[in-house]
């Protein structure tokens, strides 16, 4: 009899643990898309492995430096049939280039290379060199038809400004399909805050202090969204002229953006859009960025300037907590 009762209790207990377990945490650090990433998933090791594999798959398709990627095949021969994901991201990117009036331009690669941001052998090009290369820049020359992408001779594509945002969108889809309800994936400046913390509270996503990248300038409390930041501190060099040149290029002039903005963070559930806009708003500068934000809507935004102003949209006024009190908080009224 004792044995039967014990077996019954054990069945009850195992039934209990099978029905309402708190999800375990599976974490992985990896290097992909030219940056260190940290995935923390409240799910199984298989969920974490699947997320990592998806990131590596996208990196292989979208990298401009991997000679076998879809993007490199287009850059090498001017035309290539590409994977459905590459095609979809290119289609959306061209749309976002249009919306931002070319402040985002995925054909800026020849200029990015000239400044040395790919080889890391930095130098300031002459005006004449930039003018010659600008002839090979213009997103409206990218032709997409039936899965094939074609660019004119001399043109080269770079999805560095949008790939991590797209990856966040794809990972979100993967987590939903795998019924993972809680995860925070930091793809190096692009954070997918999926669902909420297992205890039901909001995620806290730090926004890097551009003046001291070891610190957070502020913390955003959020759930079920994607937070993307572009900062001039991510990659830059100091020229022989003593000036600092960052990796975000104004596609109209060929020069790195230098307009007083230090970082742009865009928040919405659309990672591809956010990533495109962080880069584009950075290029636009404060005035044009302000007009763009007010006229379009559909996302929240934090713009930090070099003179320590923090422009914040109304939607996150209460959920973005400034930690560095040197910043003056200003509201972008949409
Ligand atoms: P992000 O860090 O998202 O702002 O992307 C910056 C990266 O995108 C750079 O490292 C370049 O490879 C590329 N890039 C720089 N400027 C632009 C631009 N105006 N439009 C599109 N891509 C750009
Ligand atoms: Mg971007």
mmCIF file of C-alpha atoms and ligand atoms in Angstrom:
data_model
loop_
_atom_site.group_PDB
_atom_site.id
_atom_site.type_symbol
_atom_site.label_atom_id
_atom_site.label_comp_id
_atom_site.label_asym_id
_atom_site.label_seq_id
_atom_site.Cartn_x
_atom_site.Cartn_y
_atom_site.Cartn_z
ATOM 1 C CA UNK A 1 0.000 0.000 0.000
ATOM 2 C CA UNK A 2 2.840 2.372 1.016
ATOM 3 C CA UNK A 3 4.452 1.734 -2.363
ATOM 4 C CA UNK A 4 1.240 2.589 -4.210
ATOM 5 C CA UNK A 5 0.814 5.869 -2.239
ATOM 6 C CA UNK A 6 4.462 6.790 -2.882
ATOM 7 C CA UNK A 7 4.084 6.025 -6.606
ATOM 8 C CA UNK A 8 0.928 8.148 -6.666
ATOM 9 C CA UNK A 9 2.703 11.087 -4.968
ATOM 10 C CA UNK A 10 5.620 10.761 -7.397
ATOM 11 C CA UNK A 11 3.250 10.789 -10.382
ATOM 12 C CA UNK A 12 1.528 13.875 -8.940
ATOM 13 C CA UNK A 13 4.865 15.616 -8.419
ATOM 14 C CA UNK A 14 6.197 14.779 -11.863
ATOM 15 C CA UNK A 15 2.864 15.835 -13.341
ATOM 16 C CA UNK A 16 3.151 19.123 -11.457
ATOM 17 C CA UNK A 17 6.651 19.846 -12.684
ATOM 18 C CA UNK A 18 5.734 18.931 -16.258
ATOM 19 C CA UNK A 19 2.729 21.280 -16.312
ATOM 20 C CA UNK A 20 4.080 24.468 -14.765
ATOM 21 C CA UNK A 21 7.855 24.641 -14.930
ATOM 22 C CA UNK A 22 9.608 27.968 -14.793
ATOM 23 C CA UNK A 23 11.585 27.994 -18.040
ATOM 24 C CA UNK A 24 15.312 27.405 -17.672
ATOM 25 C CA UNK A 25 17.817 29.868 -19.059
ATOM 26 C CA UNK A 26 19.994 28.937 -22.010
ATOM 27 C CA UNK A 27 22.656 31.470 -22.903
ATOM 28 C CA UNK A 28 25.295 31.709 -25.576
ATOM 29 C CA UNK A 29 27.935 34.283 -26.552
ATOM 30 C CA UNK A 30 29.030 34.363 -30.159
ATOM 31 C CA UNK A 31 30.717 36.470 -32.792
ATOM 32 C CA UNK A 32 28.651 37.175 -35.910
ATOM 33 C CA UNK A 33 27.966 40.128 -38.219
ATOM 34 C CA UNK A 34 31.270 41.626 -37.165
ATOM 35 C CA UNK A 35 30.277 41.977 -33.519
ATOM 36 C CA UNK A 36 29.986 40.125 -30.203
ATOM 37 C CA UNK A 37 26.493 38.939 -29.378
ATOM 38 C CA UNK A 38 24.877 37.576 -26.238
ATOM 39 C CA UNK A 39 21.690 35.512 -26.400
ATOM 40 C CA UNK A 40 19.762 34.819 -23.172
ATOM 41 C CA UNK A 41 16.776 32.625 -23.809
ATOM 42 C CA UNK A 42 14.317 31.344 -21.224
ATOM 43 C CA UNK A 43 13.882 28.035 -22.988
ATOM 44 C CA UNK A 44 15.921 24.960 -23.890
ATOM 45 C CA UNK A 45 19.443 24.503 -25.192
ATOM 46 C CA UNK A 46 17.836 23.546 -28.512
ATOM 47 C CA UNK A 47 16.145 26.990 -28.655
ATOM 48 C CA UNK A 48 19.478 28.698 -28.053
ATOM 49 C CA UNK A 49 21.227 26.499 -30.665
ATOM 50 C CA UNK A 50 18.511 27.289 -33.220
ATOM 51 C CA UNK A 51 18.878 31.048 -32.606
ATOM 52 C CA UNK A 52 22.652 30.842 -32.977
ATOM 53 C CA UNK A 53 22.360 28.808 -36.200
ATOM 54 C CA UNK A 54 19.907 31.354 -37.629
ATOM 55 C CA UNK A 55 22.335 34.208 -36.915
ATOM 56 C CA UNK A 56 25.225 32.375 -38.571
ATOM 57 C CA UNK A 57 23.005 31.551 -41.575
ATOM 58 C CA UNK A 58 22.033 35.210 -42.047
ATOM 59 C CA UNK A 59 25.634 36.370 -41.566
ATOM 60 C CA UNK A 60 26.755 34.009 -44.364
ATOM 61 C CA UNK A 61 24.134 35.465 -46.724
ATOM 62 C CA UNK A 62 24.420 39.158 -45.902
ATOM 63 C CA UNK A 63 28.103 39.853 -45.140
ATOM 64 C CA UNK A 64 29.976 42.137 -47.539
ATOM 65 C CA UNK A 65 33.325 40.725 -46.454
ATOM 66 C CA UNK A 66 32.601 36.988 -46.782
ATOM 67 C CA UNK A 67 33.437 36.362 -50.476
ATOM 68 C CA UNK A 68 30.817 33.591 -50.706
ATOM 69 C CA UNK A 69 27.857 35.615 -49.396
ATOM 70 C CA UNK A 70 24.945 36.636 -51.600
ATOM 71 C CA UNK A 71 25.995 40.272 -51.235
ATOM 72 C CA UNK A 72 29.609 39.550 -52.273
ATOM 73 C CA UNK A 73 28.387 37.589 -55.300
ATOM 74 C CA UNK A 74 26.404 40.654 -56.413
ATOM 75 C CA UNK A 75 29.379 42.929 -55.700
ATOM 76 C CA UNK A 76 31.782 40.699 -57.651
ATOM 77 C CA UNK A 77 29.732 40.131 -60.793
ATOM 78 C CA UNK A 78 27.079 42.869 -60.820
ATOM 79 C CA UNK A 79 24.206 40.390 -60.778
ATOM 80 C CA UNK A 80 23.234 37.289 -58.802
ATOM 81 C CA UNK A 81 20.275 35.116 -57.925
ATOM 82 C CA UNK A 82 19.966 35.304 -54.139
ATOM 83 C CA UNK A 83 18.303 33.565 -51.192
ATOM 84 C CA UNK A 84 14.749 34.658 -50.362
ATOM 85 C CA UNK A 85 15.936 36.378 -47.154
ATOM 86 C CA UNK A 86 18.607 38.402 -48.948
ATOM 87 C CA UNK A 87 16.033 39.411 -51.548
ATOM 88 C CA UNK A 88 13.460 40.425 -48.950
ATOM 89 C CA UNK A 89 15.981 42.464 -46.950
ATOM 90 C CA UNK A 90 17.203 44.204 -50.129
ATOM 91 C CA UNK A 91 13.610 44.962 -51.129
ATOM 92 C CA UNK A 92 12.859 46.519 -47.740
ATOM 93 C CA UNK A 93 16.193 48.322 -47.628
ATOM 94 C CA UNK A 94 15.612 50.034 -50.978
ATOM 95 C CA UNK A 95 12.183 51.103 -49.685
ATOM 96 C CA UNK A 96 13.805 52.519 -46.527
ATOM 97 C CA UNK A 97 16.470 54.313 -48.604
ATOM 98 C CA UNK A 98 13.598 55.992 -50.469
ATOM 99 C CA UNK A 99 11.665 56.889 -47.315
ATOM 100 C CA UNK A 100 14.774 58.505 -45.820
ATOM 101 C CA UNK A 101 15.516 60.318 -49.083
ATOM 102 C CA UNK A 102 18.873 58.594 -49.449
ATOM 103 C CA UNK A 103 20.222 59.310 -45.951
ATOM 104 C CA UNK A 104 20.304 55.535 -45.805
ATOM 105 C CA UNK A 105 21.939 54.247 -48.965
ATOM 106 C CA UNK A 106 22.914 50.590 -49.234
ATOM 107 C CA UNK A 107 25.229 51.334 -52.198
ATOM 108 C CA UNK A 108 27.621 53.423 -50.091
ATOM 109 C CA UNK A 109 30.140 50.531 -49.824
ATOM 110 C CA UNK A 110 32.815 51.953 -52.209
ATOM 111 C CA UNK A 111 32.995 55.042 -49.964
ATOM 112 C CA UNK A 112 32.996 53.005 -46.732
ATOM 113 C CA UNK A 113 35.964 51.022 -48.115
ATOM 114 C CA UNK A 114 37.826 54.137 -49.283
ATOM 115 C CA UNK A 115 37.858 55.592 -45.763
ATOM 116 C CA UNK A 116 39.319 52.274 -44.542
ATOM 117 C CA UNK A 117 36.380 51.125 -42.450
ATOM 118 C CA UNK A 118 36.607 47.609 -43.930
ATOM 119 C CA UNK A 119 40.385 47.085 -44.120
ATOM 120 C CA UNK A 120 40.944 49.152 -40.924
ATOM 121 C CA UNK A 121 43.705 50.968 -42.774
ATOM 122 C CA UNK A 122 42.170 54.377 -42.291
ATOM 123 C CA UNK A 123 42.920 57.494 -44.317
ATOM 124 C CA UNK A 124 41.113 60.675 -45.364
ATOM 125 C CA UNK A 125 40.371 60.553 -49.125
ATOM 126 C CA UNK A 126 40.688 63.650 -51.300
ATOM 127 C CA UNK A 127 37.556 65.475 -52.502
ATOM 128 C CA UNK A 128 38.338 64.331 -56.057
ATOM 129 C CA UNK A 129 38.566 60.687 -54.978
ATOM 130 C CA UNK A 130 35.230 60.943 -53.182
ATOM 131 C CA UNK A 131 33.579 62.715 -56.132
ATOM 132 C CA UNK A 132 34.709 59.906 -58.455
ATOM 133 C CA UNK A 133 33.390 57.213 -56.107
ATOM 134 C CA UNK A 134 30.067 59.010 -55.547
ATOM 135 C CA UNK A 135 29.275 58.311 -59.202
ATOM 136 C CA UNK A 136 28.955 54.668 -58.132
ATOM 137 C CA UNK A 137 26.513 55.400 -55.284
ATOM 138 C CA UNK A 138 22.724 55.520 -55.656
ATOM 139 C CA UNK A 139 20.207 53.038 -54.210
ATOM 140 C CA UNK A 140 17.756 53.708 -57.067
ATOM 141 C CA UNK A 141 20.146 51.855 -59.388
ATOM 142 C CA UNK A 142 19.577 48.558 -57.538
ATOM 143 C CA UNK A 143 17.300 46.352 -59.645
ATOM 144 C CA UNK A 144 15.329 43.540 -58.048
ATOM 145 C CA UNK A 145 13.504 41.091 -60.289
ATOM 146 C CA UNK A 146 12.342 37.481 -59.773
ATOM 147 C CA UNK A 147 14.916 36.711 -57.075
ATOM 148 C CA UNK A 148 17.814 38.250 -58.996
ATOM 149 C CA UNK A 149 19.608 41.419 -57.938
ATOM 150 C CA UNK A 150 21.506 43.588 -60.422
ATOM 151 C CA UNK A 151 23.660 46.686 -59.882
ATOM 152 C CA UNK A 152 25.580 48.802 -62.439
ATOM 153 C CA UNK A 153 29.320 48.295 -62.976
ATOM 154 C CA UNK A 154 31.342 49.745 -60.108
ATOM 155 C CA UNK A 155 28.428 49.642 -57.659
ATOM 156 C CA UNK A 156 28.698 47.571 -54.469
ATOM 157 C CA UNK A 157 26.177 46.804 -51.743
ATOM 158 C CA UNK A 158 26.604 46.999 -47.960
ATOM 159 C CA UNK A 159 23.839 45.841 -45.622
ATOM 160 C CA UNK A 160 25.836 46.726 -42.486
ATOM 161 C CA UNK A 161 23.286 49.382 -41.575
ATOM 162 C CA UNK A 162 20.280 47.016 -41.608
ATOM 163 C CA UNK A 163 21.425 43.381 -41.251
ATOM 164 C CA UNK A 164 21.307 43.180 -37.446
ATOM 165 C CA UNK A 165 17.844 44.714 -37.355
ATOM 166 C CA UNK A 166 16.647 42.168 -39.903
ATOM 167 C CA UNK A 167 18.310 39.400 -37.869
ATOM 168 C CA UNK A 168 16.364 40.592 -34.794
ATOM 169 C CA UNK A 169 13.111 40.331 -36.804
ATOM 170 C CA UNK A 170 13.979 36.805 -37.950
ATOM 171 C CA UNK A 171 14.947 35.714 -34.436
ATOM 172 C CA UNK A 172 11.685 37.076 -33.088
ATOM 173 C CA UNK A 173 9.851 34.886 -35.627
ATOM 174 C CA UNK A 174 11.955 31.883 -34.647
ATOM 175 C CA UNK A 175 11.249 32.361 -30.924
ATOM 176 C CA UNK A 176 7.496 32.704 -31.529
ATOM 177 C CA UNK A 177 7.499 29.516 -33.639
ATOM 178 C CA UNK A 178 9.389 27.665 -30.904
ATOM 179 C CA UNK A 179 6.948 28.978 -28.279
ATOM 180 C CA UNK A 180 9.654 30.799 -26.329
ATOM 181 C CA UNK A 181 7.971 33.612 -24.411
ATOM 182 C CA UNK A 182 10.923 35.281 -22.756
ATOM 183 C CA UNK A 183 14.339 36.143 -24.159
ATOM 184 C CA UNK A 184 16.735 39.027 -24.457
ATOM 185 C CA UNK A 185 19.099 38.897 -27.412
ATOM 186 C CA UNK A 186 21.858 41.479 -27.625
ATOM 187 C CA UNK A 187 23.163 41.520 -31.184
ATOM 188 C CA UNK A 188 25.712 44.273 -30.489
ATOM 189 C CA UNK A 189 23.772 47.531 -30.421
ATOM 190 C CA UNK A 190 20.564 45.801 -31.518
ATOM 191 C CA UNK A 191 18.537 44.306 -28.674
ATOM 192 C CA UNK A 192 15.527 42.046 -29.128
ATOM 193 C CA UNK A 193 13.580 42.279 -25.862
ATOM 194 C CA UNK A 194 11.233 39.366 -26.508
ATOM 195 C CA UNK A 195 8.138 39.059 -24.323
ATOM 196 C CA UNK A 196 8.938 40.043 -20.772
ATOM 197 C CA UNK A 197 11.067 38.721 -17.936
ATOM 198 C CA UNK A 198 9.922 35.318 -16.616
ATOM 199 C CA UNK A 199 8.620 37.085 -13.474
ATOM 200 C CA UNK A 200 6.371 39.300 -15.623
ATOM 201 C CA UNK A 201 8.376 42.500 -15.183
ATOM 202 C CA UNK A 202 9.823 44.605 -18.017
ATOM 203 C CA UNK A 203 13.270 44.156 -19.519
ATOM 204 C CA UNK A 204 15.830 46.870 -18.794
ATOM 205 C CA UNK A 205 17.883 47.773 -21.852
ATOM 206 C CA UNK A 206 20.889 50.046 -21.292
ATOM 207 C CA UNK A 207 21.705 52.820 -23.772
ATOM 208 C CA UNK A 208 25.488 53.274 -24.030
ATOM 209 C CA UNK A 209 26.970 56.574 -22.875
ATOM 210 C CA UNK A 210 28.766 57.834 -26.016
ATOM 211 C CA UNK A 211 31.415 59.565 -23.860
ATOM 212 C CA UNK A 212 32.189 56.484 -21.797
ATOM 213 C CA UNK A 213 31.134 53.287 -23.515
ATOM 214 C CA UNK A 214 31.686 51.280 -20.316
ATOM 215 C CA UNK A 215 28.701 53.082 -18.815
ATOM 216 C CA UNK A 216 25.019 53.418 -19.586
ATOM 217 C CA UNK A 217 23.694 56.911 -20.243
ATOM 218 C CA UNK A 218 20.215 55.658 -19.441
ATOM 219 C CA UNK A 219 18.035 52.580 -19.145
ATOM 220 C CA UNK A 220 14.880 51.815 -21.101
ATOM 221 C CA UNK A 221 12.219 49.657 -19.477
ATOM 222 C CA UNK A 222 10.381 47.778 -22.189
ATOM 223 C CA UNK A 223 8.712 44.571 -23.258
ATOM 224 C CA UNK A 224 8.215 42.883 -26.600
ATOM 225 C CA UNK A 225 10.159 45.318 -28.702
ATOM 226 C CA UNK A 226 13.446 45.889 -30.510
ATOM 227 C CA UNK A 227 15.916 48.574 -29.450
ATOM 228 C CA UNK A 228 18.584 49.592 -31.975
ATOM 229 C CA UNK A 229 21.414 52.088 -31.452
ATOM 230 C CA UNK A 230 23.908 53.612 -33.903
ATOM 231 C CA UNK A 231 26.749 55.483 -32.246
ATOM 232 C CA UNK A 232 29.805 57.331 -33.515
ATOM 233 C CA UNK A 233 31.845 55.497 -30.857
ATOM 234 C CA UNK A 234 31.287 52.099 -32.520
ATOM 235 C CA UNK A 235 33.953 52.602 -35.187
ATOM 236 C CA UNK A 236 36.011 55.722 -35.838
ATOM 237 C CA UNK A 237 39.517 56.967 -36.427
ATOM 238 C CA UNK A 238 41.413 60.186 -35.856
ATOM 239 C CA UNK A 239 42.910 61.592 -39.061
ATOM 240 C CA UNK A 240 46.306 63.267 -39.462
ATOM 241 C CA UNK A 241 44.322 66.526 -39.348
ATOM 242 C CA UNK A 242 43.291 65.677 -35.742
ATOM 243 C CA UNK A 243 39.616 65.298 -36.684
ATOM 244 C CA UNK A 244 37.527 62.291 -35.679
ATOM 245 C CA UNK A 245 35.837 60.385 -38.502
ATOM 246 C CA UNK A 246 33.065 57.876 -37.725
ATOM 247 C CA UNK A 247 31.768 54.913 -39.743
ATOM 248 C CA UNK A 248 28.402 56.476 -40.631
ATOM 249 C CA UNK A 249 28.705 58.117 -44.039
ATOM 250 C CA UNK A 250 26.576 60.871 -45.524
ATOM 251 C CA UNK A 251 25.906 59.329 -48.964
ATOM 252 C CA UNK A 252 25.431 62.781 -50.543
ATOM 253 C CA UNK A 253 28.875 64.153 -49.611
ATOM 254 C CA UNK A 254 30.868 60.934 -49.087
ATOM 255 C CA UNK A 255 32.081 62.281 -45.716
ATOM 256 C CA UNK A 256 31.356 60.725 -42.323
ATOM 257 C CA UNK A 257 28.387 62.375 -40.613
ATOM 258 C CA UNK A 258 29.643 65.105 -38.271
ATOM 259 C CA UNK A 259 26.660 67.106 -37.143
ATOM 260 C CA UNK A 260 26.786 67.037 -33.359
ATOM 261 C CA UNK A 261 24.871 63.768 -32.937
ATOM 262 C CA UNK A 262 26.653 61.122 -30.847
ATOM 263 C CA UNK A 263 24.075 58.321 -31.003
ATOM 264 C CA UNK A 264 20.582 57.507 -32.195
ATOM 265 C CA UNK A 265 18.379 54.810 -30.655
ATOM 266 C CA UNK A 266 15.141 53.728 -32.328
ATOM 267 C CA UNK A 267 12.548 51.586 -30.564
ATOM 268 C CA UNK A 268 9.668 49.677 -32.159
ATOM 269 C CA UNK A 269 8.813 46.028 -32.899
ATOM 270 C CA UNK A 270 10.193 46.438 -36.468
ATOM 271 C CA UNK A 271 13.920 45.727 -36.226
ATOM 272 C CA UNK A 272 14.749 46.295 -39.908
ATOM 273 C CA UNK A 273 13.071 49.696 -39.879
ATOM 274 C CA UNK A 274 14.748 50.630 -36.579
ATOM 275 C CA UNK A 275 18.215 49.729 -37.829
ATOM 276 C CA UNK A 276 17.707 51.629 -41.090
ATOM 277 C CA UNK A 277 16.441 54.664 -39.190
ATOM 278 C CA UNK A 278 19.244 54.771 -36.609
ATOM 279 C CA UNK A 279 21.717 55.170 -39.460
ATOM 280 C CA UNK A 280 19.518 57.529 -41.505
ATOM 281 C CA UNK A 281 18.583 59.843 -38.596
ATOM 282 C CA UNK A 282 22.263 60.022 -37.657
ATOM 283 C CA UNK A 283 23.059 61.236 -41.178
ATOM 284 C CA UNK A 284 20.119 63.695 -41.282
ATOM 285 C CA UNK A 285 21.264 65.673 -38.254
ATOM 286 C CA UNK A 286 19.067 67.035 -35.501
ATOM 287 C CA UNK A 287 16.770 69.349 -37.475
ATOM 288 C CA UNK A 288 15.914 67.021 -40.331
ATOM 289 C CA UNK A 289 15.732 64.040 -37.976
ATOM 290 C CA UNK A 290 13.249 65.944 -35.786
ATOM 291 C CA UNK A 291 11.028 66.707 -38.784
ATOM 292 C CA UNK A 292 11.230 63.103 -39.993
ATOM 293 C CA UNK A 293 10.285 61.708 -36.562
ATOM 294 C CA UNK A 294 7.316 64.067 -36.235
ATOM 295 C CA UNK A 295 6.016 63.452 -39.742
ATOM 296 C CA UNK A 296 6.324 59.644 -39.785
ATOM 297 C CA UNK A 297 5.642 58.365 -36.269
ATOM 298 C CA UNK A 298 5.320 54.632 -35.507
ATOM 299 C CA UNK A 299 8.525 54.437 -33.462
ATOM 300 C CA UNK A 300 10.181 55.943 -30.426
ATOM 301 C CA UNK A 301 13.591 57.510 -30.463
ATOM 302 C CA UNK A 302 16.453 58.760 -28.269
ATOM 303 C CA UNK A 303 18.985 61.118 -29.850
ATOM 304 C CA UNK A 304 22.066 61.965 -27.794
ATOM 305 C CA UNK A 305 24.181 64.932 -28.871
ATOM 306 C CA UNK A 306 27.811 65.727 -28.237
ATOM 307 C CA UNK A 307 26.779 68.746 -26.177
ATOM 308 C CA UNK A 308 24.883 66.393 -23.819
ATOM 309 C CA UNK A 309 21.309 66.860 -24.840
ATOM 310 C CA UNK A 310 18.971 63.867 -24.830
ATOM 311 C CA UNK A 311 16.061 64.246 -27.262
ATOM 312 C CA UNK A 312 13.368 61.712 -26.407
ATOM 313 C CA UNK A 313 9.984 60.997 -27.993
ATOM 314 C CA UNK A 314 6.929 61.312 -25.763
ATOM 315 C CA UNK A 315 6.111 57.578 -25.969
ATOM 316 C CA UNK A 316 9.113 56.660 -23.783
ATOM 317 C CA UNK A 317 9.236 59.743 -21.569
ATOM 318 C CA UNK A 318 8.409 57.685 -18.471
ATOM 319 C CA UNK A 319 10.120 54.415 -19.377
ATOM 320 C CA UNK A 320 13.553 55.850 -20.271
ATOM 321 C CA UNK A 321 15.437 56.594 -17.071
ATOM 322 C CA UNK A 322 18.461 58.855 -17.474
ATOM 323 C CA UNK A 323 21.436 57.681 -15.373
ATOM 324 C CA UNK A 324 23.948 60.314 -16.432
ATOM 325 C CA UNK A 325 22.508 63.520 -14.999
ATOM 326 C CA UNK A 326 24.848 65.679 -17.113
ATOM 327 C CA UNK A 327 22.387 65.184 -19.970
ATOM 328 C CA UNK A 328 19.574 67.668 -20.431
ATOM 329 C CA UNK A 329 16.306 65.876 -21.250
ATOM 330 C CA UNK A 330 14.262 67.397 -24.088
ATOM 331 C CA UNK A 331 11.018 65.970 -25.417
ATOM 332 C CA UNK A 332 10.416 65.547 -29.152
ATOM 333 C CA UNK A 333 6.765 66.486 -29.398
ATOM 334 C CA UNK A 334 5.199 64.446 -32.210
HETATM 335 P P1 LIG B 1 24.834 51.298 -38.244
HETATM 336 O O1 LIG B 1 25.843 50.898 -37.219
HETATM 337 O O2 LIG B 1 23.565 50.514 -38.214
HETATM 338 O O3 LIG B 1 24.568 52.767 -38.247
HETATM 339 O O4 LIG B 1 25.461 50.937 -39.669
HETATM 340 C C1 LIG B 1 26.672 51.487 -40.052
HETATM 341 C C2 LIG B 1 27.299 50.648 -41.128
HETATM 342 O O5 LIG B 1 26.510 50.736 -42.330
HETATM 343 C C3 LIG B 1 28.678 51.143 -41.487
HETATM 344 O O6 LIG B 1 29.661 50.400 -40.817
HETATM 345 C C4 LIG B 1 28.736 50.974 -42.999
HETATM 346 O O7 LIG B 1 29.134 49.658 -43.319
HETATM 347 C C5 LIG B 1 27.307 51.165 -43.426
HETATM 348 N N1 LIG B 1 26.940 52.565 -43.681
HETATM 349 C C6 LIG B 1 27.557 53.713 -43.292
HETATM 350 N N2 LIG B 1 26.846 54.795 -43.658
HETATM 351 C C7 LIG B 1 25.749 54.336 -44.295
HETATM 352 C C8 LIG B 1 24.618 54.970 -44.903
HETATM 353 N N3 LIG B 1 24.466 56.284 -44.899
HETATM 354 N N4 LIG B 1 23.670 54.165 -45.462
HETATM 355 C C9 LIG B 1 23.801 52.831 -45.447
HETATM 356 N N5 LIG B 1 24.828 52.180 -44.891
HETATM 357 C C10 LIG B 1 25.794 52.913 -44.315
HETATM 358 MG MG1 LIG B 2 21.535 50.962 -38.624
#
